[in-house]
CSV table of C-alpha atoms and ligand atoms in Angstrom, one decimal:
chain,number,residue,atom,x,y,z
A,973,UNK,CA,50.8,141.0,27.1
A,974,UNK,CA,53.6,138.8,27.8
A,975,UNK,CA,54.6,138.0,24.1
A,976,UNK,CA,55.3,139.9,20.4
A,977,UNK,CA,58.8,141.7,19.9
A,978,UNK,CA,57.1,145.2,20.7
A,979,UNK,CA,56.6,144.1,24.2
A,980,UNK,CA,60.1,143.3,24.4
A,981,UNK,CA,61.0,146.4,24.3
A,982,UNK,CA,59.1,147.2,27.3
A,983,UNK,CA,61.4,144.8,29.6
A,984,UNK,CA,64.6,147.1,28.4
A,985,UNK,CA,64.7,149.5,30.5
A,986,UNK,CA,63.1,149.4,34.4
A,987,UNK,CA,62.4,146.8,36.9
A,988,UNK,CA,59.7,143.8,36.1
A,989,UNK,CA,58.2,141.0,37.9
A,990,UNK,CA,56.5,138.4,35.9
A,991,UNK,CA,54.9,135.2,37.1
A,992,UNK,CA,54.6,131.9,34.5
A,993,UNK,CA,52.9,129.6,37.7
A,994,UNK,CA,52.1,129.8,41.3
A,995,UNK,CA,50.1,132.9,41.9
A,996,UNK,CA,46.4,132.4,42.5
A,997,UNK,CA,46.9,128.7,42.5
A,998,UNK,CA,48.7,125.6,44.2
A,999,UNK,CA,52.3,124.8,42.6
A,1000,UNK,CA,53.7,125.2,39.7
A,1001,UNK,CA,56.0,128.5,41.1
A,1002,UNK,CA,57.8,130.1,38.9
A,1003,UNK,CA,59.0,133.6,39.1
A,1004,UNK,CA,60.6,135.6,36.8
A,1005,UNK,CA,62.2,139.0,37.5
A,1006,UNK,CA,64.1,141.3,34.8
A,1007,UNK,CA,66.4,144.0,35.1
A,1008,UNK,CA,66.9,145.7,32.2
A,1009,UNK,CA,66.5,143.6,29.6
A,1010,UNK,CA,68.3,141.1,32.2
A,1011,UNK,CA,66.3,138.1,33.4
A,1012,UNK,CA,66.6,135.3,36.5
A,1013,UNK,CA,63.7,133.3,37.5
A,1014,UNK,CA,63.3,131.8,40.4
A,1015,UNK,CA,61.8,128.2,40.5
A,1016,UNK,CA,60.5,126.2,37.7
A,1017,UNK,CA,58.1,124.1,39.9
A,1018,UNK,CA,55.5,121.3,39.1
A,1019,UNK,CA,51.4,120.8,40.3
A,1020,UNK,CA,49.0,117.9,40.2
A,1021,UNK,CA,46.6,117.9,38.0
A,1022,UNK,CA,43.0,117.5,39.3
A,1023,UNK,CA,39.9,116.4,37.4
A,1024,UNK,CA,40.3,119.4,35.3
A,1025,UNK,CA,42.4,117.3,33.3
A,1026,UNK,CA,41.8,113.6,32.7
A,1027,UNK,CA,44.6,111.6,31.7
A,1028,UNK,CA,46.7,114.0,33.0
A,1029,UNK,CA,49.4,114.0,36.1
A,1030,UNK,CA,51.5,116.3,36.2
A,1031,UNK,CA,51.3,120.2,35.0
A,1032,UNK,CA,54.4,122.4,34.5
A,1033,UNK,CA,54.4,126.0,33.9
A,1034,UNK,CA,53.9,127.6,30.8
A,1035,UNK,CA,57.4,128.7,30.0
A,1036,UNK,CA,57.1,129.5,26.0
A,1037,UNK,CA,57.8,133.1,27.3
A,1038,UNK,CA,61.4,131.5,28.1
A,1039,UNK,CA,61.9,131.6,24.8
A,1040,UNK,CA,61.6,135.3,24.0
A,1041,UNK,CA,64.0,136.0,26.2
A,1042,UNK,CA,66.4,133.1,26.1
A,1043,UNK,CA,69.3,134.9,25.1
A,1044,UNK,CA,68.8,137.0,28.2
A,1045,UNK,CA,67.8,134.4,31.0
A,1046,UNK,CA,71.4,134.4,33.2
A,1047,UNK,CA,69.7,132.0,35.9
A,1048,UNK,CA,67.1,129.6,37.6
A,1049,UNK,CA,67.4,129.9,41.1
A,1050,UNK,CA,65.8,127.5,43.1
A,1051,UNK,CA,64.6,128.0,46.7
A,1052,UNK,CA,64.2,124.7,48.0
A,1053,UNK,CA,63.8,121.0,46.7
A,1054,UNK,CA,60.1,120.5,46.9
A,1055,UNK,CA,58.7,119.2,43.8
A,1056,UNK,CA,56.4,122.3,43.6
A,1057,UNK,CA,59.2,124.9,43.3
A,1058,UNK,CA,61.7,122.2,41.8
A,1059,UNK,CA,60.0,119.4,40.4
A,1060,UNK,CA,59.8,121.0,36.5
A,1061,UNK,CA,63.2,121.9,36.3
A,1062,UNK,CA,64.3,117.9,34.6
A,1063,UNK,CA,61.0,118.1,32.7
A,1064,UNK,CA,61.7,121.5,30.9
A,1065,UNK,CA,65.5,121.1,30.8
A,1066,UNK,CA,65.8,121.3,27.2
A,1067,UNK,CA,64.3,125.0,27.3
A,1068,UNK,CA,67.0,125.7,29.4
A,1069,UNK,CA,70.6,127.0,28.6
A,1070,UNK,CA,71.3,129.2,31.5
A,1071,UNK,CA,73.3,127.7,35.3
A,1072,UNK,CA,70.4,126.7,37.7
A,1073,UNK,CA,71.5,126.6,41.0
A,1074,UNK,CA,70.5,124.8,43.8
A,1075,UNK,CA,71.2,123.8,47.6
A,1076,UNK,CA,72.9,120.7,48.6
A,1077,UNK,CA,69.5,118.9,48.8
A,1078,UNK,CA,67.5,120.2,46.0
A,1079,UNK,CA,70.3,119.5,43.9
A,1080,UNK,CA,70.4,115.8,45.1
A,1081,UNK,CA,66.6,115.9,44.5
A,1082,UNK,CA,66.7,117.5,40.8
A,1083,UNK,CA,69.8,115.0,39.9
A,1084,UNK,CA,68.3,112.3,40.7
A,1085,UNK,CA,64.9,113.6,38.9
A,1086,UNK,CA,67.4,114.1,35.9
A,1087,UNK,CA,68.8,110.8,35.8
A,1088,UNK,CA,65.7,109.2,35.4
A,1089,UNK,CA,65.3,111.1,32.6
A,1090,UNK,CA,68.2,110.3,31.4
A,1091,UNK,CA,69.1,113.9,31.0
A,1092,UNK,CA,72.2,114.6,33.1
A,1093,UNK,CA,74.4,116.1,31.4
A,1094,UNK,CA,71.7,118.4,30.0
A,1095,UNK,CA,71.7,121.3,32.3
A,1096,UNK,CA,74.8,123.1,34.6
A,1097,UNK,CA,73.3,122.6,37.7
A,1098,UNK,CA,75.6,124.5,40.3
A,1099,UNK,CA,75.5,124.1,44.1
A,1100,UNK,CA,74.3,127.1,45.8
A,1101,UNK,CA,76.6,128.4,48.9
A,1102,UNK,CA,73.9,130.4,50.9
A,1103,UNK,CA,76.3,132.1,53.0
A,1104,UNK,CA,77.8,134.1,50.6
A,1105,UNK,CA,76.5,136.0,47.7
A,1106,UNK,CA,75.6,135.6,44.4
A,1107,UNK,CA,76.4,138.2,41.7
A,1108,UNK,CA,74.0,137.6,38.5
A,1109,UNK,CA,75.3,140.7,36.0
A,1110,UNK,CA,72.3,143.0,36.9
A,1111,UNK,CA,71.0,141.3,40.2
A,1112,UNK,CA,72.9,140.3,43.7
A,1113,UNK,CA,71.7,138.3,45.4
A,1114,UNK,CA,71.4,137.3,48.8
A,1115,UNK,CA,70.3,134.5,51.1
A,1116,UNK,CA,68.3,134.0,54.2
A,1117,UNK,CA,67.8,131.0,56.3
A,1118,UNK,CA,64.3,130.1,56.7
A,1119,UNK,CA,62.0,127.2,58.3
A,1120,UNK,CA,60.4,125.3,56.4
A,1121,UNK,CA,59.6,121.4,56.4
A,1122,UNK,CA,62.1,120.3,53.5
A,1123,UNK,CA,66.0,121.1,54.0
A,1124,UNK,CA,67.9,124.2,53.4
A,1125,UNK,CA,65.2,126.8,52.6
A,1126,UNK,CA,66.2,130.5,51.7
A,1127,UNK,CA,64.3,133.4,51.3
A,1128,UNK,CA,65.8,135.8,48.3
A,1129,UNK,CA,66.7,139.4,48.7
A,1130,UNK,CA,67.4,140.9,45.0
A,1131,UNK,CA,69.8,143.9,44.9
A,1132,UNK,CA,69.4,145.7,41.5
A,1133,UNK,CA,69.9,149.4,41.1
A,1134,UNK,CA,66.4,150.5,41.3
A,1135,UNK,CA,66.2,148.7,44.8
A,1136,UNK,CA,65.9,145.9,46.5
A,1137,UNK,CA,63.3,143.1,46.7
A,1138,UNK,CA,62.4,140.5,48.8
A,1139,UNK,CA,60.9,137.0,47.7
A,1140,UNK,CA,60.1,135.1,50.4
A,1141,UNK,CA,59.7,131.4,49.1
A,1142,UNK,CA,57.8,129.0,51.5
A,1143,UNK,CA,58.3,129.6,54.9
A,1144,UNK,CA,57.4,129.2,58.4
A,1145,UNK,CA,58.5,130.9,61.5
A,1146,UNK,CA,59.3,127.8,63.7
A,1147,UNK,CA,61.3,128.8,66.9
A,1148,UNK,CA,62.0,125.4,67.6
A,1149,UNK,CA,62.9,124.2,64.3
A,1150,UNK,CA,64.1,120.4,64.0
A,1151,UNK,CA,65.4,120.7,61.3
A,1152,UNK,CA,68.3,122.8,59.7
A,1153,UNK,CA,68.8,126.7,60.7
A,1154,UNK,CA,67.0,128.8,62.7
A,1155,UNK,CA,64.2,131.6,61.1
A,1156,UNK,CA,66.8,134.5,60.9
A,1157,UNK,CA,64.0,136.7,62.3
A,1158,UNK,CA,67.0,139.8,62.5
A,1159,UNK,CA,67.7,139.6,58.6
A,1160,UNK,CA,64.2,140.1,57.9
A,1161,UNK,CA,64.2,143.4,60.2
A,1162,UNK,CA,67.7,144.5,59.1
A,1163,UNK,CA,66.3,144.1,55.5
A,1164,UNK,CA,63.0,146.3,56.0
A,1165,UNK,CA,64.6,148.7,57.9
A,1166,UNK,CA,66.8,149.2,54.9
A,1167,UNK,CA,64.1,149.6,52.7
A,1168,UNK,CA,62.4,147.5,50.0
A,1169,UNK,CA,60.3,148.3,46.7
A,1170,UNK,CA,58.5,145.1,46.8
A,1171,UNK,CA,57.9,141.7,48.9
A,1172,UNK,CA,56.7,138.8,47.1
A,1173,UNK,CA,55.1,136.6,49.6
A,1174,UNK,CA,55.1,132.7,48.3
A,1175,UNK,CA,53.7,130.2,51.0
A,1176,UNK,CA,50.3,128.2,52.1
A,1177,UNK,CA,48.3,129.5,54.4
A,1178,UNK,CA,50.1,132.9,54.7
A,1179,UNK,CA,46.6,134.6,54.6
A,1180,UNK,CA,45.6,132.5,57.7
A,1181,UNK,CA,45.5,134.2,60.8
A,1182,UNK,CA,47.4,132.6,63.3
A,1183,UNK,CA,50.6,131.1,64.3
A,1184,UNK,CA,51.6,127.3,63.4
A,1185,UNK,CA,52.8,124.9,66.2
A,1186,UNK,CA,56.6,124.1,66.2
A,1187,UNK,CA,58.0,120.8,64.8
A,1188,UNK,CA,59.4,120.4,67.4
A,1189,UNK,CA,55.8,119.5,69.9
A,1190,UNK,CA,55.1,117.3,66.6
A,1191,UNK,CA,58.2,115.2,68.3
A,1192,UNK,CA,57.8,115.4,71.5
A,1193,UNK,CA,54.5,113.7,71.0
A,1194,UNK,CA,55.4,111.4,68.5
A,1195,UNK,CA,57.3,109.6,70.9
A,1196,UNK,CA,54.5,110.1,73.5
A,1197,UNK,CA,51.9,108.2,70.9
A,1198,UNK,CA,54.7,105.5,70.1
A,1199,UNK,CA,55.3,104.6,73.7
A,1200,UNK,CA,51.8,103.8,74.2
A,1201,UNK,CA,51.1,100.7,71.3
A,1202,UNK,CA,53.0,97.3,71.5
A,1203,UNK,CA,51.6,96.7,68.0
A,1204,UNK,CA,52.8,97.7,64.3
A,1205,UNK,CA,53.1,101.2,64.1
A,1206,UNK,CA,52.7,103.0,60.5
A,1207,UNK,CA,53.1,106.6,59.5
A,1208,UNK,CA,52.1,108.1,56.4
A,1209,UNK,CA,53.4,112.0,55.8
A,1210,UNK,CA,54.4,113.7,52.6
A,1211,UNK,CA,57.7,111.5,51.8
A,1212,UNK,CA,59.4,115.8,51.2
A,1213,UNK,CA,58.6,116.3,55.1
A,1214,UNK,CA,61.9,115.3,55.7
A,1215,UNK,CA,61.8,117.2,59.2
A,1216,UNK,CA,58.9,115.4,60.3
A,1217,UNK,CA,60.4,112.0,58.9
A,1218,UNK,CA,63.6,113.0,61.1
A,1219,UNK,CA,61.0,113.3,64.1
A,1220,UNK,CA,59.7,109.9,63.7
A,1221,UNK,CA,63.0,108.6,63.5
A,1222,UNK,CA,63.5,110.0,66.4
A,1223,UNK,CA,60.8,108.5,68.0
A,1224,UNK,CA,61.2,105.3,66.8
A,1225,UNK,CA,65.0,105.0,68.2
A,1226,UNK,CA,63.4,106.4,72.2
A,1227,UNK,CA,61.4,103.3,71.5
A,1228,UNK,CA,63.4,100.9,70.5
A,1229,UNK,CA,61.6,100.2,67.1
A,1230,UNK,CA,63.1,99.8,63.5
A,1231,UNK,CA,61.8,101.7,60.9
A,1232,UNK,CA,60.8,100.7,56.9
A,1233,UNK,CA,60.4,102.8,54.6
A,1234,UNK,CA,57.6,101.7,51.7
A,1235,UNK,CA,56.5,103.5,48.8
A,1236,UNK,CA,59.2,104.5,46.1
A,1237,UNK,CA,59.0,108.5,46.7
A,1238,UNK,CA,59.8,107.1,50.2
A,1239,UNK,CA,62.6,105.6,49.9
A,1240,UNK,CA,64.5,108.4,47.4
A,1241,UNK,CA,63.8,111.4,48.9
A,1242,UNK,CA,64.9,109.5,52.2
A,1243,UNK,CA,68.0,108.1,50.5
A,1244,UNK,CA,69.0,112.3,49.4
A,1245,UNK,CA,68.6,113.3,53.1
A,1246,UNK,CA,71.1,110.7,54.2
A,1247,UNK,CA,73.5,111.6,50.9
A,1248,UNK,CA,73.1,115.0,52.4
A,1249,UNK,CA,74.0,114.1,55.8
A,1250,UNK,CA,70.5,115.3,56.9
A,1251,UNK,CA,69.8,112.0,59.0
A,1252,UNK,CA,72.6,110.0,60.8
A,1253,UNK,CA,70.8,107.2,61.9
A,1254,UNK,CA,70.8,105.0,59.1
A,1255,UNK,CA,71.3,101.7,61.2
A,1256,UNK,CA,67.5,102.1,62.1
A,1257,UNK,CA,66.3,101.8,58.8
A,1258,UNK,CA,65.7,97.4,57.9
A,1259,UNK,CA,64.1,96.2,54.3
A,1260,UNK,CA,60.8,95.1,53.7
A,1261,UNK,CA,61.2,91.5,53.8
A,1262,UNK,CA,63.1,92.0,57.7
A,1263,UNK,CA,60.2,94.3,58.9
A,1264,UNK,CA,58.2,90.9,58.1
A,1265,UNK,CA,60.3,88.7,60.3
A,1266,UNK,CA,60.5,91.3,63.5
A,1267,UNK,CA,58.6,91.5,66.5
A,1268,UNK,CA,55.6,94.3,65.7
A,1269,UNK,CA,56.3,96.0,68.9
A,1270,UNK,CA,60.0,96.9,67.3
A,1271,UNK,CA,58.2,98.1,64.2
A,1272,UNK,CA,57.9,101.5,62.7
A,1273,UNK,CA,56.8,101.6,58.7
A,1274,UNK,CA,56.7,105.2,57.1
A,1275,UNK,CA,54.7,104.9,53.7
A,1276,UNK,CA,53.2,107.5,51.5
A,1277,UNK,CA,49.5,107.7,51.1
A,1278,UNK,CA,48.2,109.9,53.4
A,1279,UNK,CA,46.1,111.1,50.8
A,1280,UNK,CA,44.6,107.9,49.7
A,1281,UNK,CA,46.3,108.3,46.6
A,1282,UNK,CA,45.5,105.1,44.6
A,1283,UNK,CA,48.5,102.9,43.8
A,1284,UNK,CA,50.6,104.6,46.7
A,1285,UNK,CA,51.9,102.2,49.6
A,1286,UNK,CA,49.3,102.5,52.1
A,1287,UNK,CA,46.6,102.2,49.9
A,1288,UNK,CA,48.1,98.8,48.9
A,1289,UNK,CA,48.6,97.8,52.6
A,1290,UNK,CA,45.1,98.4,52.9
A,1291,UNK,CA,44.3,96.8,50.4
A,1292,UNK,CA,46.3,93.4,51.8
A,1293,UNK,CA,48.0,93.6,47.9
A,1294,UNK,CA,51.5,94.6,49.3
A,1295,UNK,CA,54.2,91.5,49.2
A,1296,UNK,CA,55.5,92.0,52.4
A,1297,UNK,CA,53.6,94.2,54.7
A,1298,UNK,CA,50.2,92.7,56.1
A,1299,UNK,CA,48.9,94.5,58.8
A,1300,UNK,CA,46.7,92.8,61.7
A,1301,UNK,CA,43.7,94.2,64.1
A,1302,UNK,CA,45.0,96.7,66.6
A,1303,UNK,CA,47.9,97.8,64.5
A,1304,UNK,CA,48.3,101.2,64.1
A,1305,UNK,CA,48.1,103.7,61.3
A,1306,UNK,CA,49.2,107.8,61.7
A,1307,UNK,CA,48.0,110.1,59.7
A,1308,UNK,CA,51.1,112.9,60.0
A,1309,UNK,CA,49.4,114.8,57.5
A,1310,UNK,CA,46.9,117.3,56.8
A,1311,UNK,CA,44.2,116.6,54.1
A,1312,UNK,CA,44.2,118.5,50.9
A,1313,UNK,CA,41.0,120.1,50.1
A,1314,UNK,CA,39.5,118.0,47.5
A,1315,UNK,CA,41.2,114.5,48.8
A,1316,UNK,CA,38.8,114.4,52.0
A,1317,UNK,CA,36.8,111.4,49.7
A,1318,UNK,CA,39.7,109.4,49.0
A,1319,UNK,CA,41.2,109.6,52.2
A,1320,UNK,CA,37.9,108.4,54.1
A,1321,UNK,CA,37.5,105.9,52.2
A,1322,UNK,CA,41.1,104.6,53.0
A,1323,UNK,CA,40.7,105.1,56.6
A,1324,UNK,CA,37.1,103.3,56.6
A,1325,UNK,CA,39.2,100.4,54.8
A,1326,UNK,CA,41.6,100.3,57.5
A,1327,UNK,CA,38.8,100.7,60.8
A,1328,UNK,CA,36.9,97.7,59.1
A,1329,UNK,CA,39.9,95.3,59.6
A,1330,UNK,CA,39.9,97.2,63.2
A,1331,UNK,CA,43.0,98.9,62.8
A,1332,UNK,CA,43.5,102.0,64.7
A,1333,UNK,CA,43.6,105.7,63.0
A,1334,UNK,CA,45.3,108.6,64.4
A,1335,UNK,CA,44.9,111.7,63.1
A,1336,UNK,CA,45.8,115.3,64.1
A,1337,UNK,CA,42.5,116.1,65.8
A,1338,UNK,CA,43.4,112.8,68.1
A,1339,UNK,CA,47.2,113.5,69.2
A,1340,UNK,CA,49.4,116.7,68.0
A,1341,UNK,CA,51.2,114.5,65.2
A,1342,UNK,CA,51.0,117.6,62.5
A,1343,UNK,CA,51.4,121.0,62.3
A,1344,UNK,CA,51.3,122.8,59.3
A,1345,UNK,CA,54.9,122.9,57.4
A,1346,UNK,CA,53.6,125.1,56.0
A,1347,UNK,CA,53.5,122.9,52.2
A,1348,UNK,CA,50.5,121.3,52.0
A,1349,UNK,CA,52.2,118.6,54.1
B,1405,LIG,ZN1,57.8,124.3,50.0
């Protein structure tokens, strides 16, 4: 449907919508709408492979459609710096010769992702100023704060002349947000009552009925759980949770404890949020080799892992194969995650690892430390 010159001339003339990744399955988002002839997509997102596809990692979206309409693609907007709405945009950076543009974070996030690609230079990536808007030849568009668990996310409202849509991105509504702006619940009404043609909704769990907890219980009782050990204390979350990884900073300062950071996806995305300004209190972070030498009662480690992914820093703490982090019986180990269906194997088997040498689990059915983000974080 999507390829041929004759169906090119259907996208002339009228308003499309046309997705390459992300509906009917977990990541990989990318959006395209056209105006006329006129394209912008929004996100260029990666996924995880599963079993589906031995060997294989990582999966991008299918963007040969890009180049039918190269000539006419004026943008990539991104919404926000997770790697599922963000994560393609180094790997597919050859296919594309069009601005992307970006918030202050994702853009850290997507340089960085660049330069280890050694592909820098290879796109115009352009900071995106939410506050104002942003004039695309056939589209304007406009930005609204969100919540979300990563910095700076926006929901899109697209002006064109056959009317207005509205894609949502991820989103939460978090009253109590810890992080960044507040849900700017008014825009949302202002921008119904004016009419739209369309909403495209784009976020876990929006199907579920219900309303998600604030980040901000998540650390209140963070700091409750902390004050009750006088052992090690690790935390494992999505190393993108940067609002939950502020919390625990948080809690770790109330409670006089230092705070390493292990696991490589760690340590970046943490390093962007301080580049960005995003956390402050960078004296609390110490290295590896000093979390060693302090007393375990002043001792916070944030690692990835909370899915039991092999090879990630928990699983090699577990595994006593980590060079400077041993843990010892009553330490303790939070799980500030949720489980993704399908990893419930893998992360049992990690937690049974850990309860054998009589280390201590908590999870969210013990002590409110997660609510949904509402990523799969
Ligand atoms: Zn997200």
């Amino acid at each position: 449907m999507l390829k041929t010159d004759n169906n090119m001339q259907l996208y002339k003339k009228g308003l499309f919508f046309v997705s390459l990744g992300g509906i009917g399955e977990i990541g990989a988002n990318c959006y395209l709408y056209c105006c006329d002839g006129k394209w912008i997509m929004i996100d260029l997102g990666l996924s995880f492979a599963d079993d589906r596809y031995p060997g294989i990692d990582l999966l991008v979206p299918k963007i040969n459609f890009i180049d039918e309409i190269k000539n006419n693609l004026l943008a990539v907007i991104v919404s926000h710096g997770h790697e599922d709405h963000a994560g393609a945009v180094a790997y597919l950076a050859d296919k594309i010769n069009c601005p992307v543009y970006a918030s202050s974070f994702a853009k850290i996030l997507i340089e960085n992702r660049l330069k280890e690609f050694g592909k820098s230079d290879s796109i115009d990536l352009i900071e995106l100023n939410p506050t104002t808007n942003l004039s695309i030849d056939e589209f304007n568009l406009n930005f609204i704060d969100t919540t979300h668990s990563i910095p700076q996310p926006h929901a899109i409202v697209i002006e064109t002349k056959y009317g207005n849509l509205l894609h949502t991105a991820d989103w939460k509504i978090d009253d109590e947000p810890t992080l960044g702006n507040h849900f700017k619940k008014n825009d949302f009404i202002k921008i119904g009552n004016n009419g739209i043609l369309a909403l495209i909704g784009d976020s876990t769990n929006a199907d579920v009925p219900g309303f998600s907890l604030s980040e901000n219980k998540v650390k209140k009782e963070l700091s409750q759980v902390f004050s009750r050990y006088i052992n090690r204390i690790v935390v494992t979350c999505f190393s993108s949770n940067i609002a939950r990884i502020i919390n625990i900073v948080h809690a770790a300062k109330k409670n006089n404890r230092k705070i390493a950071l292990i696991g490589r996806s760690m340590k970046k995305n943490i390093e962007a949020a301080i580049k960005a300004n995003l956390i402050k209190d960078t004296n609390i972070f110490i290295s590896e080799e000093e979390a060693s030498l302090i007393p375990k009662e002043n001792l916070v480690i944030i690692c990835t892992g909370s899915q039991g992914e092999k090879r990630s820093a928990l699983y090699r703490i577990a595994y006593n194969s980590h060079k400077n982090i041993q843990l010892e019986t009553d330490d303790v180990v939070i799980f500030s995650s949720r489980d993704i269906p399908g990893n419930e194997k893998t992360i049992d088997a990690l937690k049974n690892l850990l309860i054998r040498q009589r280390i201590e689990i908590i999870t969210a059915d013990d002590d409110l430390v997660h609510v949904s983000g509402p990523w799969l974080c």
